[in-house]
Amino acid sequence: MAIGNLAQLDVVKADSEIREMAESLEQLRSGLYTKAKFADAITSGNFEYEYRPQSRKDTLGIALLGMRESLLKAQEVDNERKEQDAIQKWISEGRATFADIMRNEANDSSKLLNNFISNVVNYLNANQGGIFLLTDDENDVPYLELSASYAYNRQRFIKKRIELGDGIIGTCATEKETLYLRKVPEDYVEIRSGLGTANPKTILLVPMKLENEVFGVIELASFNEFKNEQIEFVEIIAESLSTTLLNIKMNKKTKEYLRVSEHQAEKLRMQEDMLLRRMDEMQLKQEITERRETEATNLLESISKIRIKAEFSLDGNLLTANSLFIDAFEYSLIEIEQRHYSMFLKDIDLPVWEQHWRTVMDGKPIDTESQFITKSGKHWLKVALTPVYDNRNEIEKIQFVAADIDRLRTIITEQTELLSEIKKVLVYISFDAKGVILEGMENFNIPKDKLANEISIFNLISDESATMLSKQWSNILKGEAFRSVDVFSSSKDTMNWYKGEYRAIKINGVVEKVVYVGIEVSDIVDFSVTPDLQWYLNLYSIK
C-alpha cells in the first residue's frame, strides 16, 4: 500500500490485536480502491458513477464528490456556451444568407419578398409562410396585402386584403408586437403535405417595423414549436427587411424625384431656349415693326399726297382731312370739322354705312364704293375704312382713304350701256365642259317646263351641226377656237341660223366654261332652196 498497490490483503489468523490491525488495513485499502475507481470514472467523463463516502469524516471521498460537482457544473457551462455559440453561428449564418438575398434582389421587391419568405420557411424548418405589406388604397386608407407566400393553401387568401386590427394579422400590425400562438384555431389554416392536410401546431406573427413604423407582418406556420432563438432571428431579419423595403421605397422616390427634376430641368431649358428664341423673334419683330411703321408713315405721307384721306372719331365725327379731301368735297376744313360722316351720304346709303362702321369697330377693315354728296353735287369714291389702334391695342379712330373713281364709274356706265346694246345684236351662250348650257337660255323660246332641266347645246342645234361640233369639242376644250354656222332649234317649228365662234375659258389651266358668241343670219338664208350644210359653210367662209 505504501507504494500504491491496492491489491486485496490476506487476513491471517492471529491473535485478536494483529487481526484487528489487518482488518483495519484491509478496510483502508478497500476505501482507497473504491475512491480510485470513482476517480477513474470522473476522468473518463462518467459523472453518473455511483459513489458514497465511507463516512462523514471521509475527507478524500467528500473531496472527490466536490470535484465531480465542479466538473459537472463546468461541463454544463461549456455545453451552454457551445449551445449559445451554435445559436449565434446559426443566427449569423442566417443573417448573412438573408443579407445576400436582400442585397441581390434590392431592385425587385417582388423577387425579394418571394425569395425571402421561402428561405425563412426552410431555414426555420417551418411549413408555411406569408408576407403582408402595409399599403394604401385609392382613398388613402391603409390595409395589409398578401405580397408573397410559400406553401399556402391558395383558397385561404383569395381575399388578399386585411384591414388593420382585423384578425391576428391585423392585430399584430396594430400592436406592433410579436404574436406566438401555441393553440391555433381549427379553421385558421391547413398545411398540405404528401400525407394529406393538417392544422399547424404553432403560428408565429412578427411585425416588420423600423423605429416604431410598421411596414407589414410576417406569418409563419409550423408543426413544431418555435424556439426563442428562432423567434429572435425572425424579428432581426424582419427589421432588416423593413430597412431594405424602406431603401427600395426611398430609391424609387429618389429616382422619381430625379426623373421629375431632370424633366423639369429639361422643361426649364426648353422654356429658356424658347424664351431666348422669342426674345430674338420679338427683337426681330420690333425691328420689322419699326421698319414697317417707318414705311407706313412714309406711305401715309405719300397717300396723303395722292389719295383722299381723313380721320374720324369712333362716333363718326371728322377729326382731320387732307387737301384732296377738302377739294373733292368742296368744303373748307372749318365747315366740316367734327361733322358726322352722314352729311356726305344719301339717305338710302346710310344703313349700309352704319353696318360698315360697326364692322370696322369690330376690327375688320372695309372696302366699298359709294356716291358721296359734295357741296355742289355728287362724286363716286372707292373707300377703304381701317381701324387705327393705340398703344393699348384699342381702336382709337377710323381712317378714311379714298380714290376718285367718278370718271371710271362714268366710263363703266357707258360701257355697260354699250354692252347692252351689243347684246341686243349678238348671241352669248356659255356651257360647261360637257356642253350643258349655263347661261344664255333667254336667247331661245324654250318652254318654261323645260327650263328646270339641264339642256345641252347638242340638243339645240341641228344633227349636222351637232355632229361637226362633237368632232371639234375636244379641240375646243384644249383651247382652240372653232367657228361655225349652226342651225338652232328650240322647237320643231322654230329654226334659227347663227354664225359664231366657240372658245374655252380657262382659269389656272382648267376649263371654267365654253362660250359661244354669234350673230343671227336667219334673214339672209333662203330656206326655199334648202341647200346642204357644206354650201352654207362655204358661203360664210367657215373653216
C-alpha atoms as one frame of an Amber mdcrd trajectory, in Angstrom:
protein
   0.000   0.000   0.000   2.924   2.247   0.660   3.920   2.029  -2.992   0.304
   2.411  -4.225  -0.587  -1.229  -4.638  -4.171  -1.631  -3.538  -4.486  -5.354
  -4.100  -6.647  -7.159  -1.611  -4.793  -8.212   1.603  -4.960 -11.688   3.101
  -6.007 -11.504   6.702  -4.050 -14.168   8.588  -5.235 -15.880  11.688  -3.574
 -14.327  14.548  -4.296 -13.052  17.883  -7.013 -10.512  18.117  -4.795  -7.435
  18.181  -2.925  -8.335  14.998  -6.147  -9.428  13.314  -7.783  -6.109  14.121
  -4.829  -4.287  12.594  -5.070  -6.443   9.475  -8.781  -5.804   9.120  -8.272
  -2.048   9.503  -5.648  -2.085   6.764  -7.980  -4.041   4.512 -10.755  -1.552
   5.161  -8.379   1.316   4.321  -7.258  -0.415   1.153 -10.845  -1.113   0.050
 -11.835   2.510   0.598  -8.864   3.749  -1.381  -9.602   1.293  -4.161 -13.240
   2.483  -4.377 -12.056   6.089  -4.472  -9.595   5.220  -7.237 -12.407   3.647
  -9.296 -14.535   6.744  -8.734 -11.684   8.994  -9.799 -11.199   6.901 -12.957
 -14.926   7.219 -13.775 -14.798  11.006 -13.354 -11.677  11.147 -15.507 -13.412
   9.236 -18.283 -16.414  11.631 -18.070 -18.749   9.242 -16.360 -20.243  11.648
 -13.909 -23.124   9.260 -13.189 -20.822   6.754 -11.435 -22.289   5.926  -8.052
 -20.022   6.651  -5.110 -20.646   7.172  -1.398 -18.066   8.324   1.112 -17.097
   5.854   3.818 -18.249   8.242   6.484 -18.861  11.856   7.155 -15.223  12.096
   8.051 -14.095  10.592   4.728 -12.226  13.713   3.653 -10.923  12.258   0.397
 -14.270  10.805  -0.658 -16.076  14.061   0.099 -13.394  15.949  -1.865 -13.907
  13.627  -4.829 -17.647  14.252  -4.727 -16.974  18.003  -4.663 -14.640  17.665
  -7.612 -17.353  15.764  -9.538 -19.880  18.525  -8.855 -17.404  21.170 -10.000
 -16.690  19.255 -13.174 -20.424  18.746 -13.793 -21.041  22.491 -13.488 -18.080
  23.228 -15.769 -19.468  20.810 -18.328 -22.906  22.380 -18.139 -21.381  25.826
 -18.605 -19.355  24.531 -21.543 -22.414  22.909 -23.077 -24.382  26.102 -22.644
 -21.527  28.072 -24.203 -21.350  25.663 -27.096 -25.100  25.819 -27.475 -25.007
  29.629 -27.453 -22.114  29.576 -29.900 -24.112  27.260 -32.153 -27.142  29.549
 -31.864 -25.074  32.637 -32.604 -23.456  30.863 -35.522 -26.875  29.812 -36.782
 -28.137  33.378 -36.433 -25.011  34.866 -38.020 -25.113  32.486 -40.961 -28.830
  33.168 -41.376 -28.333  36.915 -41.268 -25.568  36.620 -43.856 -27.809  34.474
 -46.076 -30.700  36.903 -45.878 -28.381  39.891 -46.280 -27.260  38.369 -49.591
 -30.878  37.844 -50.621 -31.808  41.443 -49.781 -28.699  42.788 -51.486 -29.138
  40.731 -54.659 -32.852  41.482 -55.035 -32.763  45.102 -53.901 -34.026  46.296
 -57.290 -37.031  43.963 -57.486 -39.294  43.980 -54.429 -41.462  41.114 -55.767
 -38.498  38.738 -56.155 -37.092  39.924 -52.848 -40.269  39.112 -50.912 -40.792
  35.704 -52.545 -37.167  34.615 -52.041 -37.218  35.971 -48.502 -40.310  34.084
 -47.308 -39.338  30.790 -48.961 -35.884  30.904 -47.339 -37.335  31.840 -43.937
 -39.693  28.842 -44.027 -36.864  26.484 -44.996 -34.310  27.966 -42.597 -36.677
  27.581 -39.624 -37.967  24.151 -40.769 -41.443  25.631 -40.763 -44.203  24.618
 -43.172 -45.870  27.762 -44.459 -45.201  31.473 -44.590 -46.516  34.745 -45.927
 -45.588  38.427 -46.021 -48.320  41.046 -45.682 -47.238  44.552 -46.669 -48.912
  47.714 -45.429 -50.216  49.772 -48.359 -52.880  52.377 -49.168 -55.915  52.038
 -51.425 -57.170  54.648 -53.877 -58.780  56.537 -50.978 -55.513  56.559 -48.962
 -56.937  54.042 -46.479 -54.126  51.761 -45.153 -54.565  47.967 -45.264 -52.443
  44.787 -45.304 -51.995  42.957 -48.591 -50.538  39.463 -49.104 -47.490  40.274
 -51.235 -45.564  36.975 -51.046 -46.316  33.451 -49.773 -44.785  29.999 -49.549
 -46.727  26.701 -49.475 -50.044  28.408 -48.641 -53.367  26.872 -49.491 -54.466
  29.219 -52.285 -58.116  29.131 -51.268 -57.362  30.811 -47.947 -56.092  34.016
 -49.468 -58.437  34.609 -52.381 -59.122  37.813 -50.458 -55.665  39.323 -50.142
 -56.765  42.461 -48.269 -56.734  42.510 -44.452 -57.846  45.599 -42.575 -55.735
  46.931 -39.717 -56.914  45.395 -36.430 -58.787  42.628 -38.276 -57.800  39.147
 -37.035 -54.454  38.241 -35.536 -52.554  39.574 -38.586 -54.262  42.964 -38.371
 -53.815  42.941 -34.592 -50.092  42.223 -34.920 -49.694  45.198 -37.248 -51.704
  47.473 -34.970 -49.993  46.466 -31.712 -46.550  46.295 -33.376 -45.628  43.281
 -31.207 -44.712  39.658 -31.980 -47.571  37.176 -31.519 -46.852  33.490 -30.889
 -49.842  31.140 -30.935 -49.475  27.618 -29.489 -53.200  27.000 -29.756 -54.260
  27.511 -33.367 -57.986  27.695 -34.259 -59.156  24.665 -36.247 -60.252  26.691
 -39.272 -57.343  29.155 -39.287 -55.097  27.471 -41.873 -54.316  23.999 -43.233
 -50.883  22.655 -44.110 -50.859  20.380 -47.130 -48.342  17.535 -47.418 -48.000
  14.188 -49.106 -49.903  12.654 -46.203 -52.875  14.998 -46.632 -53.832  18.130
 -44.723 -53.447  19.056 -41.063 -53.653  22.086 -38.823 -50.359  23.651 -37.752
 -49.274  23.361 -34.149 -47.969  26.899 -33.845 -48.340  30.272 -35.595 -45.687
  32.991 -35.385 -46.564  36.575 -36.368 -43.731  39.124 -36.431 -44.320  42.809
 -37.307 -41.964  44.323 -39.853 -41.137  47.600 -38.146 -38.426  50.194 -38.075
 -38.335  52.942 -35.451 -41.953  52.212 -34.493 -43.107  52.456 -38.129 -44.795
  49.267 -39.349 -44.192  48.086 -42.918 -46.047  44.771 -42.707 -46.348  41.396
 -40.969 -44.504  38.058 -41.440 -46.662  34.992 -40.722 -45.145  31.509 -40.217
 -46.981  28.232 -39.553 -45.321  25.015 -38.325 -45.978  21.565 -36.914 -43.178
  22.242 -34.390 -42.645  24.677 -31.564 -40.659  27.796 -32.473 -37.585  28.222
 -30.274 -36.769  31.529 -28.654 -33.724  31.986 -30.851 -35.852  31.318 -33.939
 -38.342  33.977 -32.883 -35.474  36.386 -32.148 -33.946  35.591 -35.541 -37.214
  36.314 -37.380 -37.505  39.630 -35.509 -33.948  40.561 -36.561 -34.399  39.759
 -40.239 -37.886  41.364 -40.195 -36.209  44.629 -39.187 -33.557  44.133 -41.892
 -36.303  43.512 -44.462 -38.069  46.673 -43.304 -34.846  48.620 -43.800 -34.408
  47.146 -47.283 -38.021  47.888 -48.225 -37.626  51.428 -46.935 -34.446  51.803
 -49.010 -36.259  50.448 -52.073 -39.097  52.877 -51.434 -36.676  55.760 -50.939
 -34.692  54.746 -54.041 -37.900  54.715 -56.064 -38.833  58.105 -54.714 -35.303
  59.367 -55.358 -35.403  58.038 -58.923 -38.831  59.581 -59.386 -37.635  62.880
 -57.916 -34.567  62.676 -60.135 -36.719  61.905 -63.150 -39.060  64.759 -62.307
 -36.102  67.057 -61.640 -34.466  66.111 -64.929 -37.793  66.563 -66.685 -38.280
  69.932 -65.023 -34.697  70.904 -65.799 -35.189  69.882 -69.421 -38.504  71.719
 -69.455 -36.854  74.805 -67.975 -34.044  74.530 -70.501 -36.551  74.259 -73.323
 -38.516  77.169 -71.876 -35.301  79.158 -71.614 -34.411  78.317 -75.201 -37.938
  79.187 -76.259 -37.763  82.426 -74.271 -34.459  83.314 -75.911 -35.910  82.494
 -79.323 -38.987  84.553 -78.540 -36.814  87.415 -77.349 -34.876  87.183 -80.614
 -38.141  86.964 -82.512 -39.564  89.883 -80.549 -36.452  91.914 -81.244 -36.684
  90.993 -84.905 -40.405  91.762 -84.901 -39.721  95.040 -83.169 -37.162  95.920
 -85.819 -39.594  94.853 -88.539 -42.390  96.780 -86.812 -40.267  99.875 -86.546
 -39.279  99.495 -90.174 -42.887  98.938 -91.181 -44.010 101.874 -89.074 -41.490
 103.995 -90.880 -42.663 102.581 -94.202 -46.291 103.049 -93.165 -45.591 106.623
 -92.131 -43.894 107.293 -95.448 -46.712 105.504 -97.235 -49.344 107.519 -95.410
 -47.492 110.694 -96.272 -47.384 109.554 -99.892 -51.054 108.575 -99.743 -51.892
 111.951 -98.319 -50.352 113.494-101.386 -52.130 111.293-103.939 -55.213 109.920
-102.116 -58.189 111.481-100.433 -57.600 110.954 -96.710 -59.400 111.756 -93.468
 -59.747 110.508 -89.898 -62.991 110.087 -87.983 -63.709 109.560 -84.290 -65.343
 106.336 -83.132 -68.656 108.216 -83.143 -68.157 109.020 -86.828 -67.207 112.714
 -86.473 -64.492 114.135 -88.725 -61.195 114.820 -86.943 -58.749 115.670 -89.744
 -58.746 115.761 -93.542 -56.084 116.390 -96.193 -56.314 118.929 -99.005 -57.501
 116.310-101.527 -60.490 115.521 -99.263 -61.256 119.248 -99.000 -61.029 119.636
-102.802 -63.169 116.555-103.532 -65.993 117.566-101.179 -65.633 121.309-101.927
 -65.801 122.298 -98.245 -63.319 124.104 -96.064 -61.967 122.227 -93.016 -63.760
 124.647 -90.689 -67.097 123.821 -92.336 -66.816 120.058 -91.917 -64.655 119.566
 -88.795 -66.490 117.499 -86.118 -69.319 116.853 -88.561 -70.750 113.325 -88.867
 -69.950 111.245 -91.965 -73.674 111.029 -92.715 -73.613 114.604 -94.090 -71.733
 113.249 -97.110 -74.134 110.356 -97.865 -77.521 109.891 -99.417 -80.235 108.713
 -97.037 -80.581 105.453 -98.960 -76.899 104.618 -98.296 -76.912 105.360 -94.541
 -77.995 101.843 -93.322 -75.194 100.253 -95.346 -72.610 102.674 -93.970 -73.817
 102.161 -90.414 -73.177  98.440 -90.877 -69.758  99.207 -92.390 -68.944 101.334
 -89.343 -69.904  98.554 -86.904 -67.713  96.110 -88.842 -64.703  98.437 -88.646
 -65.371  98.981 -84.925 -65.050  95.183 -84.573 -61.541  95.465 -86.005 -62.277
  94.432 -89.588 -61.368  96.807 -92.449 -63.932  97.564 -95.164 -63.528  98.306
 -98.874 -66.539  99.826-100.585 -67.691 102.131-103.381 -70.195 104.907-102.708
 -71.549 108.033-104.311 -70.925 110.900-101.872 -72.684 114.267-101.659 -70.371
 117.217-102.212 -71.092 120.889-101.727 -72.102 121.291-105.357 -73.120 117.799
-106.437 -72.211 114.106-106.223 -68.955 112.226-106.538 -68.038 108.499-106.732
 -65.215 107.328-104.435 -63.656 103.930-103.756 -63.168 103.970 -99.977 -61.046
 101.913 -97.549 -62.132 102.185 -93.893 -59.446 100.973 -91.459 -59.332 100.869
 -87.625 -56.389 102.717 -86.023 -55.086 101.245 -82.718 -53.401 102.970 -79.752
 -50.577 101.615 -77.558 -53.068  99.530 -75.552 -54.194  97.826 -78.750 -57.572
  99.511 -78.549 -59.244 101.220 -81.515 -58.967 105.000 -81.102 -60.147 106.264
 -84.515 -61.180 105.268 -88.038 -59.074 106.089 -91.078 -60.789 107.039 -94.342
 -58.706 106.633 -97.529 -60.374 107.035-100.927 -59.624 107.055-104.623 -61.530
 109.162-107.114 -63.461 106.762-109.376 -66.039 109.244-110.623 -64.685 109.233
-114.191 -64.186 105.455-114.070 -67.791 104.936-112.997 -68.888 107.134-115.897
 -66.829 105.027-118.307 -68.192 101.789-116.814 -71.737 103.073-117.159 -71.113
 103.990-120.759 -69.514 100.595-121.430 -72.380  98.793-119.734 -74.870 100.618
-121.876 -72.766  99.820-124.948 -72.516  96.149-123.983 -76.268  96.053-123.500
 -76.737  97.378-126.987 -74.237  94.829-128.347 -76.068  92.009-126.567 -79.203
  93.020-128.387 -77.391  92.160-131.633 -75.071  89.303-130.576 -75.940  85.971
-129.023 -73.895  84.940-125.954 -74.123  81.403-124.584 -71.892  79.596-122.039
 -71.624  75.851-121.414 -69.812  73.584-119.015 -67.166  71.114-120.236 -69.900
  68.627-121.207 -71.889  71.125-123.241 -74.650  71.771-120.717 -75.871  75.371
-121.065 -75.021  77.578-118.093 -76.326  80.942-119.283 -77.905  82.461-122.427
 -81.152  80.477-122.374 -83.072  83.712-122.854 -81.922  83.727-126.499 -84.309
  80.862-127.261 -88.007  80.408-126.901 -87.767  77.363-124.653 -90.923  76.313
-122.779 -90.808  77.091-119.042 -91.391  73.453-118.081 -88.097  72.519-119.778
 -86.029  75.321-118.250 -85.692  73.416-114.949 -83.878  70.596-116.742 -80.292
  70.602-117.971 -80.196  71.412-121.682 -77.191  70.527-123.822 -76.012  72.592
-126.786 -76.002  69.373-128.785 -79.794  69.179-128.335 -80.395  72.774-129.516
 -78.565  72.606-132.835 -79.308  70.505-135.927 -77.949  66.978-136.213 -75.427
  68.083-138.846 -74.206  70.956-136.658 -74.130  68.678-133.571 -72.028  66.096
-135.462 -69.481  68.691-136.561 -69.389  70.357-133.083 -68.898  66.959-131.422
 -65.857  66.294-133.606 -64.325  69.657-132.653 -65.308  69.641-128.947 -62.068
  68.094-127.643 -60.024  70.669-129.589 -62.187  73.459-128.177 -61.506  72.207
-124.634 -57.783  72.256-125.432 -58.050  75.972-126.214 -58.646  76.075-129.965
 -61.327  78.418-131.296 -63.975  76.889-133.565 -66.120  78.973-135.924 -69.280
  77.605-137.479 -72.699  78.288-138.910 -75.299  76.398-136.880 -78.983  75.832
-137.055 -80.508  76.362-133.567 -83.887  74.802-132.973 -85.780  75.423-129.738
 -88.830  73.521-131.032 -89.986  71.571-134.099 -91.371  74.726-135.675 -88.590
  77.156-134.787 -85.223  77.154-136.605 -82.660  79.970-136.486 -79.312  80.261
-138.240 -76.343  81.690-136.349 -72.775  82.405-137.380 -70.333  82.441-134.482
 -67.343  81.071-132.596 -66.830  78.592-129.734 -63.945  79.216-127.318 -62.913
  77.680-123.975 -62.316  79.937-120.965 -59.586  78.581-118.690 -58.541  79.555
-115.170 -55.161  78.244-113.986 -55.132  75.825-116.931 -58.534  74.317-116.065
 -61.571  74.808-118.308 -64.008  77.003-116.429 -66.603  77.118-119.220 -67.059
  77.225-123.000 -68.615  80.345-124.525 -70.289  80.893-127.856 -70.600  84.386
-129.367 -72.537  84.666-132.618 -74.901  86.682-134.721 -78.184  85.544-136.214
 -78.087  85.207-140.016 -81.519  83.665-140.499 -82.711  86.693-142.508 -80.150
  86.102-145.284 -80.656  82.329-145.598 -83.057  81.184-148.305 -84.937  78.241
-146.791 -86.837  77.557-150.039 -83.658  76.334-151.681 -82.674  74.152-148.671
 -79.019  73.860-149.566 -76.878  71.389-147.675 -74.730  72.402-144.730 -71.468
  72.426-146.677 -72.897  75.042-149.008 -73.556  77.353-146.062 -70.100  76.734
-144.698 -68.613  77.757-147.997 -70.989  80.689-148.158 -69.790  82.066-144.798
 -66.168  81.006-145.220 -66.213  78.757-142.174 -63.067  76.614-141.980
